[in-house]
PDB file of C-alpha atoms in Angstrom:
ATOM      1  CA  MET A 605       0.000   0.000   0.000  1.00  0.00           C
ATOM      2  CA  SER A 606       1.446   3.357  -1.005  1.00  0.00           C
ATOM      3  CA  VAL A 607       1.529   6.397   1.229  1.00  0.00           C
ATOM      4  CA  ALA A 608       1.605  10.113   0.680  1.00  0.00           C
ATOM      5  CA  ILE A 609       5.136  11.266  -0.004  1.00  0.00           C
ATOM      6  CA  PRO A 610       6.225  13.481   2.894  1.00  0.00           C
ATOM      7  CA  SER A 611       7.370  17.042   2.339  1.00  0.00           C
ATOM      8  CA  TYR A 612      10.277  18.452   4.303  1.00  0.00           C
ATOM      9  CA  SER A 613       9.976  22.046   3.100  1.00  0.00           C
ATOM     10  CA  SER A 614       8.709  23.185   6.515  1.00  0.00           C
ATOM     11  CA  PRO A 615      10.358  20.852   9.024  1.00  0.00           C
ATOM     12  CA  ASP A 616       9.725  20.871  12.743  1.00  0.00           C
ATOM     13  CA  PRO A 617      12.636  22.996  14.047  1.00  0.00           C
ATOM     14  CA  PHE A 618      12.745  21.024  17.308  1.00  0.00           C
ATOM     15  CA  ARG A 619      13.007  17.713  15.463  1.00  0.00           C
ATOM     16  CA  LEU A 620      15.403  18.691  12.712  1.00  0.00           C
ATOM     17  CA  HIS A 621      17.885  20.903  14.522  1.00  0.00           C
ATOM     18  CA  VAL A 622      21.161  20.738  12.636  1.00  0.00           C
ATOM     19  CA  PRO A 623      24.209  22.726  13.722  1.00  0.00           C
ATOM     20  CA  PRO A 624      25.862  24.998  11.158  1.00  0.00           C
ATOM     21  CA  PRO A 625      28.694  23.450   9.121  1.00  0.00           C
ATOM     22  CA  THR A 626      32.166  23.801  10.537  1.00  0.00           C
ATOM     23  CA  SER A 627      35.262  22.680   8.709  1.00  0.00           C
ATOM     24  CA  GLY A 628      36.420  19.302   9.973  1.00  0.00           C
ATOM     25  CA  ILE A 629      34.641  19.505  13.327  1.00  0.00           C
ATOM     26  CA  ILE A 630      31.713  17.424  12.107  1.00  0.00           C
ATOM     27  CA  PHE A 631      34.052  14.413  12.025  1.00  0.00           C
ATOM     28  CA  ASP A 632      34.421  14.612  15.797  1.00  0.00           C
ATOM     29  CA  ASN A 633      31.131  12.687  15.848  1.00  0.00           C
ATOM     30  CA  ASN A 634      30.834   8.961  15.144  1.00  0.00           C
ATOM     31  CA  PRO A 635      29.793   8.039  11.578  1.00  0.00           C
ATOM     32  CA  GLU A 636      26.179   7.264  12.536  1.00  0.00           C
ATOM     33  CA  HIS A 637      25.806  10.690  14.136  1.00  0.00           C
ATOM     34  CA  VAL A 638      27.452  12.372  11.142  1.00  0.00           C
ATOM     35  CA  LEU A 639      25.009  10.510   8.917  1.00  0.00           C
ATOM     36  CA  ASP A 640      22.085  11.651  11.058  1.00  0.00           C
ATOM     37  CA  LEU A 641      23.202  15.279  10.827  1.00  0.00           C
ATOM     38  CA  ALA A 642      23.557  14.897   7.057  1.00  0.00           C
ATOM     39  CA  LEU A 643      20.066  13.435   6.683  1.00  0.00           C
ATOM     40  CA  CYS A 644      18.631  16.256   8.807  1.00  0.00           C
ATOM     41  CA  ARG A 645      20.348  18.840   6.634  1.00  0.00           C
ATOM     42  CA  LEU A 646      19.052  17.201   3.437  1.00  0.00           C
ATOM     43  CA  GLN A 647      15.508  16.999   4.780  1.00  0.00           C
ATOM     44  CA  THR A 648      15.664  20.611   5.949  1.00  0.00           C
ATOM     45  CA  ALA A 649      16.607  21.492   2.352  1.00  0.00           C
ATOM     46  CA  GLY A 650      13.387  19.819   1.190  1.00  0.00           C
ATOM     47  CA  ILE A 651      15.032  16.695  -0.213  1.00  0.00           C
ATOM     48  CA  ARG A 652      13.211  13.428   0.383  1.00  0.00           C
ATOM     49  CA  LEU A 653      15.280  10.337   1.013  1.00  0.00           C
ATOM     50  CA  VAL A 654      14.672   6.705   0.130  1.00  0.00           C
ATOM     51  CA  GLU A 655      16.662   4.044   1.967  1.00  0.00           C
ATOM     52  CA  TRP A 656      18.322   1.636  -0.453  1.00  0.00           C
ATOM     53  CA  GLN A 657      20.635  -1.359  -0.675  1.00  0.00           C
ATOM     54  CA  ASP A 658      21.969  -2.680   2.659  1.00  0.00           C
ATOM     55  CA  LEU A 659      19.758  -0.378   4.731  1.00  0.00           C
ATOM     56  CA  VAL A 660      16.686  -1.988   3.171  1.00  0.00           C
ATOM     57  CA  TYR A 661      18.129  -5.497   3.134  1.00  0.00           C
ATOM     58  CA  ARG A 662      18.809  -5.264   6.860  1.00  0.00           C
ATOM     59  CA  ARG A 663      15.151  -4.351   7.399  1.00  0.00           C
ATOM     60  CA  MET A 664      14.306  -7.548   5.496  1.00  0.00           C
ATOM     61  CA  GLY A 665      16.385  -9.778   7.756  1.00  0.00           C
ATOM     62  CA  VAL A 666      19.728  -9.847   5.965  1.00  0.00           C
ATOM     63  CA  PRO A 667      22.479  -9.364   8.620  1.00  0.00           C
ATOM     64  CA  ALA A 668      24.225  -6.719   6.543  1.00  0.00           C
ATOM     65  CA  CYS A 669      27.236  -4.988   8.039  1.00  0.00           C
ATOM     66  CA  ILE A 670      26.796  -1.508   6.629  1.00  0.00           C
ATOM     67  CA  LYS A 671      29.934   0.303   5.542  1.00  0.00           C
ATOM     68  CA  ASN A 672      28.359   2.763   3.117  1.00  0.00           C
ATOM     69  CA  TYR A 673      24.857   4.203   3.531  1.00  0.00           C
ATOM     70  CA  CYS A 674      22.905   4.386   0.276  1.00  0.00           C
ATOM     71  CA  TYR A 675      19.913   6.645  -0.365  1.00  0.00           C
ATOM     72  CA  LEU A 676      17.851   7.447  -3.430  1.00  0.00           C
ATOM     73  CA  VAL A 677      17.018  11.060  -4.227  1.00  0.00           C
ATOM     74  CA  PRO A 678      14.710  12.515  -6.914  1.00  0.00           C
ATOM     75  CA  ASP A 679      16.827  12.632 -10.061  1.00  0.00           C
ATOM     76  CA  ALA A 680      16.730  16.396 -10.590  1.00  0.00           C
ATOM     77  CA  LEU A 681      17.800  17.053  -6.990  1.00  0.00           C
ATOM     78  CA  VAL A 682      20.862  14.812  -6.801  1.00  0.00           C
ATOM     79  CA  PRO A 683      23.402  17.560  -7.654  1.00  0.00           C
ATOM     80  CA  HIS A 684      21.718  19.927  -5.185  1.00  0.00           C
ATOM     81  CA  ALA A 685      21.705  17.245  -2.482  1.00  0.00           C
ATOM     82  CA  SER A 686      25.393  16.635  -3.095  1.00  0.00           C
ATOM     83  CA  GLN A 687      26.129  20.334  -2.731  1.00  0.00           C
ATOM     84  CA  VAL A 688      24.194  20.423   0.553  1.00  0.00           C
ATOM     85  CA  LEU A 689      26.467  17.684   1.899  1.00  0.00           C
ATOM     86  CA  THR A 690      29.573  19.455   0.641  1.00  0.00           C
ATOM     87  CA  ASP A 691      28.463  22.648   2.372  1.00  0.00           C
ATOM     88  CA  LEU A 692      27.985  20.654   5.575  1.00  0.00           C
ATOM     89  CA  GLY A 693      31.637  19.664   5.429  1.00  0.00           C
ATOM     90  CA  LEU A 694      31.322  16.185   3.928  1.00  0.00           C
ATOM     91  CA  PRO A 695      33.676  16.002   0.924  1.00  0.00           C
ATOM     92  CA  LEU A 696      32.673  14.372  -2.331  1.00  0.00           C
ATOM     93  CA  SER A 697      34.767  11.266  -3.058  1.00  0.00           C
ATOM     94  CA  PRO A 698      34.937  10.443  -6.793  1.00  0.00           C
ATOM     95  CA  ALA A 699      35.007   6.760  -7.655  1.00  0.00           C
ATOM     96  CA  THR A 700      38.444   5.276  -8.301  1.00  0.00           C
ATOM     97  CA  LYS A 701      39.275   3.238 -11.392  1.00  0.00           C
ATOM     98  CA  PHE A 702      39.344   0.131  -9.211  1.00  0.00           C
ATOM     99  CA  GLU A 703      35.852   0.861  -7.829  1.00  0.00           C
ATOM    100  CA  LEU A 704      34.503   1.474 -11.332  1.00  0.00           C
ATOM    101  CA  THR A 705      35.953  -1.823 -12.512  1.00  0.00           C
ATOM    102  CA  VAL A 706      34.662  -3.832  -9.557  1.00  0.00           C
ATOM    103  CA  SER A 707      31.289  -2.155  -9.009  1.00  0.00           C
ATOM    104  CA  GLY A 708      30.420  -0.686 -12.407  1.00  0.00           C
ATOM    105  CA  ASP A 709      27.443   1.666 -12.277  1.00  0.00           C
ATOM    106  CA  PHE A 710      27.080   1.184  -8.520  1.00  0.00           C
ATOM    107  CA  ALA A 711      30.230   3.299  -8.315  1.00  0.00           C
ATOM    108  CA  ALA A 712      29.743   5.438 -11.415  1.00  0.00           C
ATOM    109  CA  ARG A 713      26.197   6.616 -10.596  1.00  0.00           C
ATOM    110  CA  ALA A 714      26.855   7.435  -6.941  1.00  0.00           C
ATOM    111  CA  TYR A 715      27.511  10.829  -5.381  1.00  0.00           C
ATOM    112  CA  SER A 716      29.660   9.518  -2.558  1.00  0.00           C
ATOM    113  CA  HIS A 717      30.359  11.764   0.444  1.00  0.00           C
ATOM    114  CA  ARG A 718      32.796  10.772   3.174  1.00  0.00           C
ATOM    115  CA  ILE A 719      31.317  10.641   6.695  1.00  0.00           C
ATOM    116  CA  THR A 720      34.507   9.627   8.543  1.00  0.00           C
ATOM    117  CA  ARG A 721      37.655  11.591   9.269  1.00  0.00           C
ATOM    118  CA  SER A 722      39.692   8.568   8.211  1.00  0.00           C
ATOM    119  CA  THR A 723      40.297   8.027   4.496  1.00  0.00           C
ATOM    120  CA  CYS A 724      41.891   4.620   5.062  1.00  0.00           C
ATOM    121  CA  CYS A 725      40.234   2.029   2.842  1.00  0.00           C
ATOM    122  CA  ALA A 726      39.478  -0.257   5.781  1.00  0.00           C
ATOM    123  CA  ARG A 727      37.856   2.449   7.922  1.00  0.00           C
ATOM    124  CA  VAL A 728      36.383   5.060   5.586  1.00  0.00           C
ATOM    125  CA  GLN A 729      32.586   5.197   5.277  1.00  0.00           C
ATOM    126  CA  HIS A 730      30.365   7.136   2.905  1.00  0.00           C
ATOM    127  CA  LEU A 731      26.879   8.484   2.439  1.00  0.00           C
ATOM    128  CA  MET A 732      26.049   7.582  -1.152  1.00  0.00           C
ATOM    129  CA  LEU A 733      23.304   9.351  -3.100  1.00  0.00           C
ATOM    130  CA  TYR A 734      21.782   7.831  -6.231  1.00  0.00           C
ATOM    131  CA  PRO A 735      19.101   9.068  -8.629  1.00  0.00           C
ATOM    132  CA  GLN A 736      15.840   7.307  -7.841  1.00  0.00           C
ATOM    133  CA  SER A 737      15.421   6.219 -11.469  1.00  0.00           C
ATOM    134  CA  PHE A 738      18.609   4.127 -11.209  1.00  0.00           C
ATOM    135  CA  ALA A 739      16.763   1.765  -8.851  1.00  0.00           C
ATOM    136  CA  THR A 740      13.677   1.815 -11.135  1.00  0.00           C
ATOM    137  CA  LEU A 741      11.445   2.589  -8.131  1.00  0.00           C
ATOM    138  CA  VAL A 742       8.385   4.836  -8.280  1.00  0.00           C
ATOM    139  CA  ASP A 743       6.642   6.667  -5.453  1.00  0.00           C
ATOM    140  CA  ALA A 744       3.728   4.184  -5.300  1.00  0.00           C
ATOM    141  CA  GLU A 745       6.217   1.470  -4.244  1.00  0.00           C
ATOM    142  CA  LEU A 746       7.461   3.409  -1.203  1.00  0.00           C
ATOM    143  CA  GLU A 747       6.301   3.537   2.407  1.00  0.00           C
ATOM    144  CA  GLU A 748       7.209   5.933   5.194  1.00  0.00           C
ATOM    145  CA  HIS A 749       9.189   4.524   8.125  1.00  0.00           C
ATOM    146  CA  PRO A 750      11.465   5.824  10.894  1.00  0.00           C
ATOM    147  CA  PRO A 751      15.131   5.892   9.839  1.00  0.00           C
ATOM    148  CA  SER A 752      17.044   2.720  10.678  1.00  0.00           C
ATOM    149  CA  HIS A 753      20.629   3.980  10.887  1.00  0.00           C
ATOM    150  CA  VAL A 754      20.575   4.850  14.608  1.00  0.00           C
ATOM    151  CA  ARG A 755      18.283   4.018  17.530  1.00  0.00           C
ATOM    152  CA  LEU A 756      17.257   7.614  18.316  1.00  0.00           C
ATOM    153  CA  PRO A 757      17.632   9.620  15.091  1.00  0.00           C
ATOM    154  CA  CYS A 758      17.036  13.343  14.911  1.00  0.00           C
ATOM    155  CA  SER A 759      16.154  13.054  11.225  1.00  0.00           C
ATOM    156  CA  ALA A 760      12.550  12.754  10.084  1.00  0.00           C
ATOM    157  CA  PRO A 761      10.977   9.578   8.662  1.00  0.00           C
ATOM    158  CA  VAL A 762      12.377   8.292   5.384  1.00  0.00           C
ATOM    159  CA  LEU A 763      10.856   6.338   2.526  1.00  0.00           C
ATOM    160  CA  VAL A 764      11.449   2.601   2.168  1.00  0.00           C
ATOM    161  CA  PRO A 765      10.491   0.349  -0.773  1.00  0.00           C
ATOM    162  CA  THR A 766       8.041  -2.444  -0.036  1.00  0.00           C
ATOM    163  CA  ALA A 767       9.382  -6.015  -0.061  1.00  0.00           C
ATOM    164  CA  PRO A 768       7.972  -6.972  -3.495  1.00  0.00           C
ATOM    165  CA  ALA A 769       9.213  -3.640  -4.881  1.00  0.00           C
ATOM    166  CA  VAL A 770      12.734  -4.524  -3.731  1.00  0.00           C
ATOM    167  CA  TYR A 771      12.668  -7.786  -5.675  1.00  0.00           C
ATOM    168  CA  ALA A 772      11.096  -6.127  -8.720  1.00  0.00           C
ATOM    169  CA  SER A 773      13.718  -3.375  -8.661  1.00  0.00           C
ATOM    170  CA  ILE A 774      16.534  -5.929  -8.633  1.00  0.00           C
ATOM    171  CA  LEU A 775      15.037  -7.833 -11.555  1.00  0.00           C
ATOM    172  CA  ARG A 776      14.459  -4.668 -13.597  1.00  0.00           C
ATOM    173  CA  MET A 777      18.008  -3.519 -13.001  1.00  0.00           C
ATOM    174  CA  MET A 778      19.373  -6.898 -14.035  1.00  0.00           C
ATOM    175  CA  LEU A 779      17.546  -6.541 -17.346  1.00  0.00           C
ATOM    176  CA  GLN A 780      19.508  -3.391 -18.133  1.00  0.00           C
ATOM    177  CA  TYR A 781      22.950  -5.035 -18.150  1.00  0.00           C
ATOM    178  CA  ASP A 782      24.565  -8.054 -19.717  1.00  0.00           C
ATOM    179  CA  ARG A 783      24.947 -11.150 -17.559  1.00  0.00           C
ATOM    180  CA  PHE A 784      28.606 -10.572 -16.686  1.00  0.00           C
ATOM    181  CA  ASP A 785      28.362  -6.879 -15.840  1.00  0.00           C
ATOM    182  CA  PRO A 786      29.513  -6.068 -12.267  1.00  0.00           C
ATOM    183  CA  VAL A 787      26.042  -4.711 -11.477  1.00  0.00           C
ATOM    184  CA  VAL A 788      24.388  -8.014 -12.398  1.00  0.00           C
ATOM    185  CA  VAL A 789      26.975  -9.997 -10.458  1.00  0.00           C
ATOM    186  CA  GLU A 790      26.315  -7.908  -7.344  1.00  0.00           C
ATOM    187  CA  LEU A 791      22.532  -7.944  -7.771  1.00  0.00           C
ATOM    188  CA  SER A 792      22.541 -11.732  -8.211  1.00  0.00           C
ATOM    189  CA  SER A 793      24.340 -12.107  -4.885  1.00  0.00           C
ATOM    190  CA  GLN A 794      21.923  -9.707  -3.188  1.00  0.00           C
ATOM    191  CA  LEU A 795      18.917 -11.539  -4.629  1.00  0.00           C
ATOM    192  CA  SER A 796      20.227 -14.881  -3.372  1.00  0.00           C
ATOM    193  CA  GLU A 797      20.736 -13.469   0.129  1.00  0.00           C
ATOM    194  CA  LEU A 798      17.273 -11.919   0.203  1.00  0.00           C
ATOM    195  CA  ILE A 799      15.652 -15.200  -0.764  1.00  0.00           C
ATOM    196  CA  GLY A 800      17.622 -17.118   1.859  1.00  0.00           C
ATOM    197  CA  TYR A 801      17.111 -14.710   4.756  1.00  0.00           C
ATOM    198  CA  HIS A 802      13.855 -12.946   3.899  1.00  0.00           C
ATOM    199  CA  LEU A 803      11.710 -15.456   2.023  1.00  0.00           C
ATOM    200  CA  LEU A 804      13.066 -18.689   3.491  1.00  0.00           C
ATOM    201  CA  GLY A 805      13.909 -17.325   6.933  1.00  0.00           C
ATOM    202  CA  LEU A 806      17.149 -19.301   7.185  1.00  0.00           C
ATOM    203  CA  LYS A 807      19.468 -18.346  10.027  1.00  0.00           C
ATOM    204  CA  ASP A 808      22.584 -18.224   7.861  1.00  0.00           C
ATOM    205  CA  GLY A 809      20.853 -17.544   4.557  1.00  0.00           C
ATOM    206  CA  TYR A 810      21.479 -21.089   3.345  1.00  0.00           C
ATOM    207  CA  ILE A 811      21.451 -24.660   4.650  1.00  0.00           C
ATOM    208  CA  GLU A 812      23.655 -27.615   3.775  1.00  0.00           C
ATOM    209  CA  GLU A 813      21.690 -30.434   2.173  1.00  0.00           C
ATOM    210  CA  GLU A 814      22.198 -32.775   5.133  1.00  0.00           C
ATOM    211  CA  ASP A 815      20.415 -30.243   7.386  1.00  0.00           C
ATOM    212  CA  TRP A 816      17.371 -29.698   5.157  1.00  0.00           C
ATOM    213  CA  GLU A 817      15.082 -31.994   7.109  1.00  0.00           C
ATOM    214  CA  ARG A 818      16.017 -30.513  10.484  1.00  0.00           C
ATOM    215  CA  TRP A 819      15.363 -26.983   9.216  1.00  0.00           C
ATOM    216  CA  GLU A 820      12.210 -28.046   7.325  1.00  0.00           C
ATOM    217  CA  VAL A 821      13.554 -26.454   4.162  1.00  0.00           C
ATOM    218  CA  ASP A 822      10.926 -28.076   1.927  1.00  0.00           C
ATOM    219  CA  ARG A 823       8.184 -26.529   4.038  1.00  0.00           C
ATOM    220  CA  ARG A 824       9.970 -23.162   4.015  1.00  0.00           C
ATOM    221  CA  ILE A 825      10.236 -23.283   0.218  1.00  0.00           C
ATOM    222  CA  GLU A 826       6.536 -24.087  -0.084  1.00  0.00           C
ATOM    223  CA  ASP A 827       5.639 -21.177   2.219  1.00  0.00           C
ATOM    224  CA  ALA A 828       7.933 -18.772   0.351  1.00  0.00           C
ATOM    225  CA  VAL A 829       6.455 -19.723  -3.012  1.00  0.00           C
ATOM    226  CA  HIS A 830       3.005 -19.110  -1.537  1.00  0.00           C
ATOM    227  CA  VAL A 831       4.088 -15.618  -0.419  1.00  0.00           C
ATOM    228  CA  VAL A 832       5.417 -14.780  -3.887  1.00  0.00           C
ATOM    229  CA  ARG A 833       2.246 -16.102  -5.543  1.00  0.00           C
ATOM    230  CA  ALA A 834       0.167 -14.020  -3.120  1.00  0.00           C
ATOM    231  CA  TRP A 835       2.008 -10.885  -4.245  1.00  0.00           C
ATOM    232  CA  GLY A 836       0.762 -11.629  -7.748  1.00  0.00           C
ATOM    233  CA  MET A 837      -2.800 -12.042  -6.482  1.00  0.00           C
ATOM    234  CA  ASP A 838      -2.430  -8.660  -4.753  1.00  0.00           C
ATOM    235  CA  GLN A 839      -1.393  -7.174  -8.108  1.00  0.00           C
ATOM    236  CA  VAL A 840       1.847  -5.700  -6.806  1.00  0.00           C
ATOM    237  CA  TRP A 841       3.627  -6.219 -10.132  1.00  0.00           C
ATOM    238  CA  ARG A 842       3.455  -3.545 -12.807  1.00  0.00           C
ATOM    239  CA  ASP A 843       1.675  -4.164 -16.101  1.00  0.00           C
ATOM    240  CA  GLY A 844       3.778  -6.516 -18.175  1.00  0.00           C
ATOM    241  CA  GLU A 845       5.852  -7.646 -15.178  1.00  0.00           C
ATOM    242  CA  GLN A 846       3.671 -10.495 -13.951  1.00  0.00           C
ATOM    243  CA  TRP A 847       6.481 -12.828 -15.056  1.00  0.00           C
ATOM    244  CA  MET A 848       8.452 -11.659 -12.030  1.00  0.00           C
ATOM    245  CA  GLY A 849       6.312 -13.746  -9.694  1.00  0.00           C
ATOM    246  CA  ASP A 850       7.000 -16.888 -11.733  1.00  0.00           C
ATOM    247  CA  ALA A 851      10.710 -16.079 -11.947  1.00  0.00           C
ATOM    248  CA  LEU A 852      11.024 -15.518  -8.212  1.00  0.00           C
ATOM    249  CA  ALA A 853       9.026 -18.622  -7.363  1.00  0.00           C
ATOM    250  CA  GLU A 854      11.273 -20.702  -9.632  1.00  0.00           C
ATOM    251  CA  MET A 855      14.383 -19.253  -8.041  1.00  0.00           C
ATOM    252  CA  VAL A 856      13.040 -20.028  -4.565  1.00  0.00           C
ATOM    253  CA  LYS A 857      12.472 -23.633  -5.612  1.00  0.00           C
ATOM    254  CA  THR A 858      15.732 -24.176  -7.501  1.00  0.00           C
ATOM    255  CA  GLY A 859      18.159 -21.677  -6.008  1.00  0.00           C
ATOM    256  CA  GLY A 860      19.359 -20.793  -9.514  1.00  0.00           C
ATOM    257  CA  ILE A 861      19.154 -17.578 -11.516  1.00  0.00           C
ATOM    258  CA  GLU A 862      19.991 -19.041 -14.922  1.00  0.00           C
ATOM    259  CA  HIS A 863      16.386 -18.716 -16.069  1.00  0.00           C
ATOM    260  CA  LEU A 864      16.170 -15.005 -15.245  1.00  0.00           C
ATOM    261  CA  PRO A 865      16.232 -12.712 -18.264  1.00  0.00           C
ATOM    262  CA  THR A 866      19.202 -10.398 -18.753  1.00  0.00           C
ATOM    263  CA  LYS A 867      20.327  -8.092 -21.521  1.00  0.00           C
ATOM    264  CA  PRO A 868      22.237  -9.982 -24.251  1.00  0.00           C
ATOM    265  CA  ARG A 869      25.983  -9.571 -23.882  1.00  0.00           C
ATOM    266  CA  THR A 870      27.517  -7.009 -26.249  1.00  0.00           C
ATOM    267  CA  PRO A 871      30.087  -8.634 -28.566  1.00  0.00           C
TER     268      PRO A 871
END
């Protein structure tokens, strides 16, 4: 069920108090607090935020250890949102050649702002902004929820895609790239984890064959297929995308993605 998209043009000043930017001092806070201040500043600027990637997967039961915090922003406002973060004292970090090679468009399409004082590869963390169209999500597929990055955030509620919208977004994105593109490789891994943790409810995301009976995996598969079929009955798929229910159900049953459509590889 969709909800009205919140407006942050007139925020509650007691809820969204953000201190003025000061060079370097913002990094005296821990990364989660820096992130919270950044989200407050963006919302105060009237920019709505959609949680994406690991933030959403963690909501769905995947035990993701979040290094970089990804948010979707209305396409036309991404440069403005990036400038807001720069003005707050969070520097823009262009993608390296290595990141572009390994992550493809996940690196190329991001406006990545550092939220840690450290720039060491092992310790640096970023707030990453993406255009909402990159994730193929529309407003009707979003719901309003409290932010999930800290226990007591000062930032206002954010938007979160519904569970079926998450799966549909992954499948749509996979259709835009050839099978061996880094984006497809990463999305395939994410899809497998979501099925294991979210749809099958497995403690570790997967089960060795000798433990199937103890964990009632056959029953879990049957229940998960029923959930996916029910999404189709609820008409959550867009026109022309009803095949997604069949594709997901088949992947739940077989654990393979070979049958999923992808863009033909460019010679």
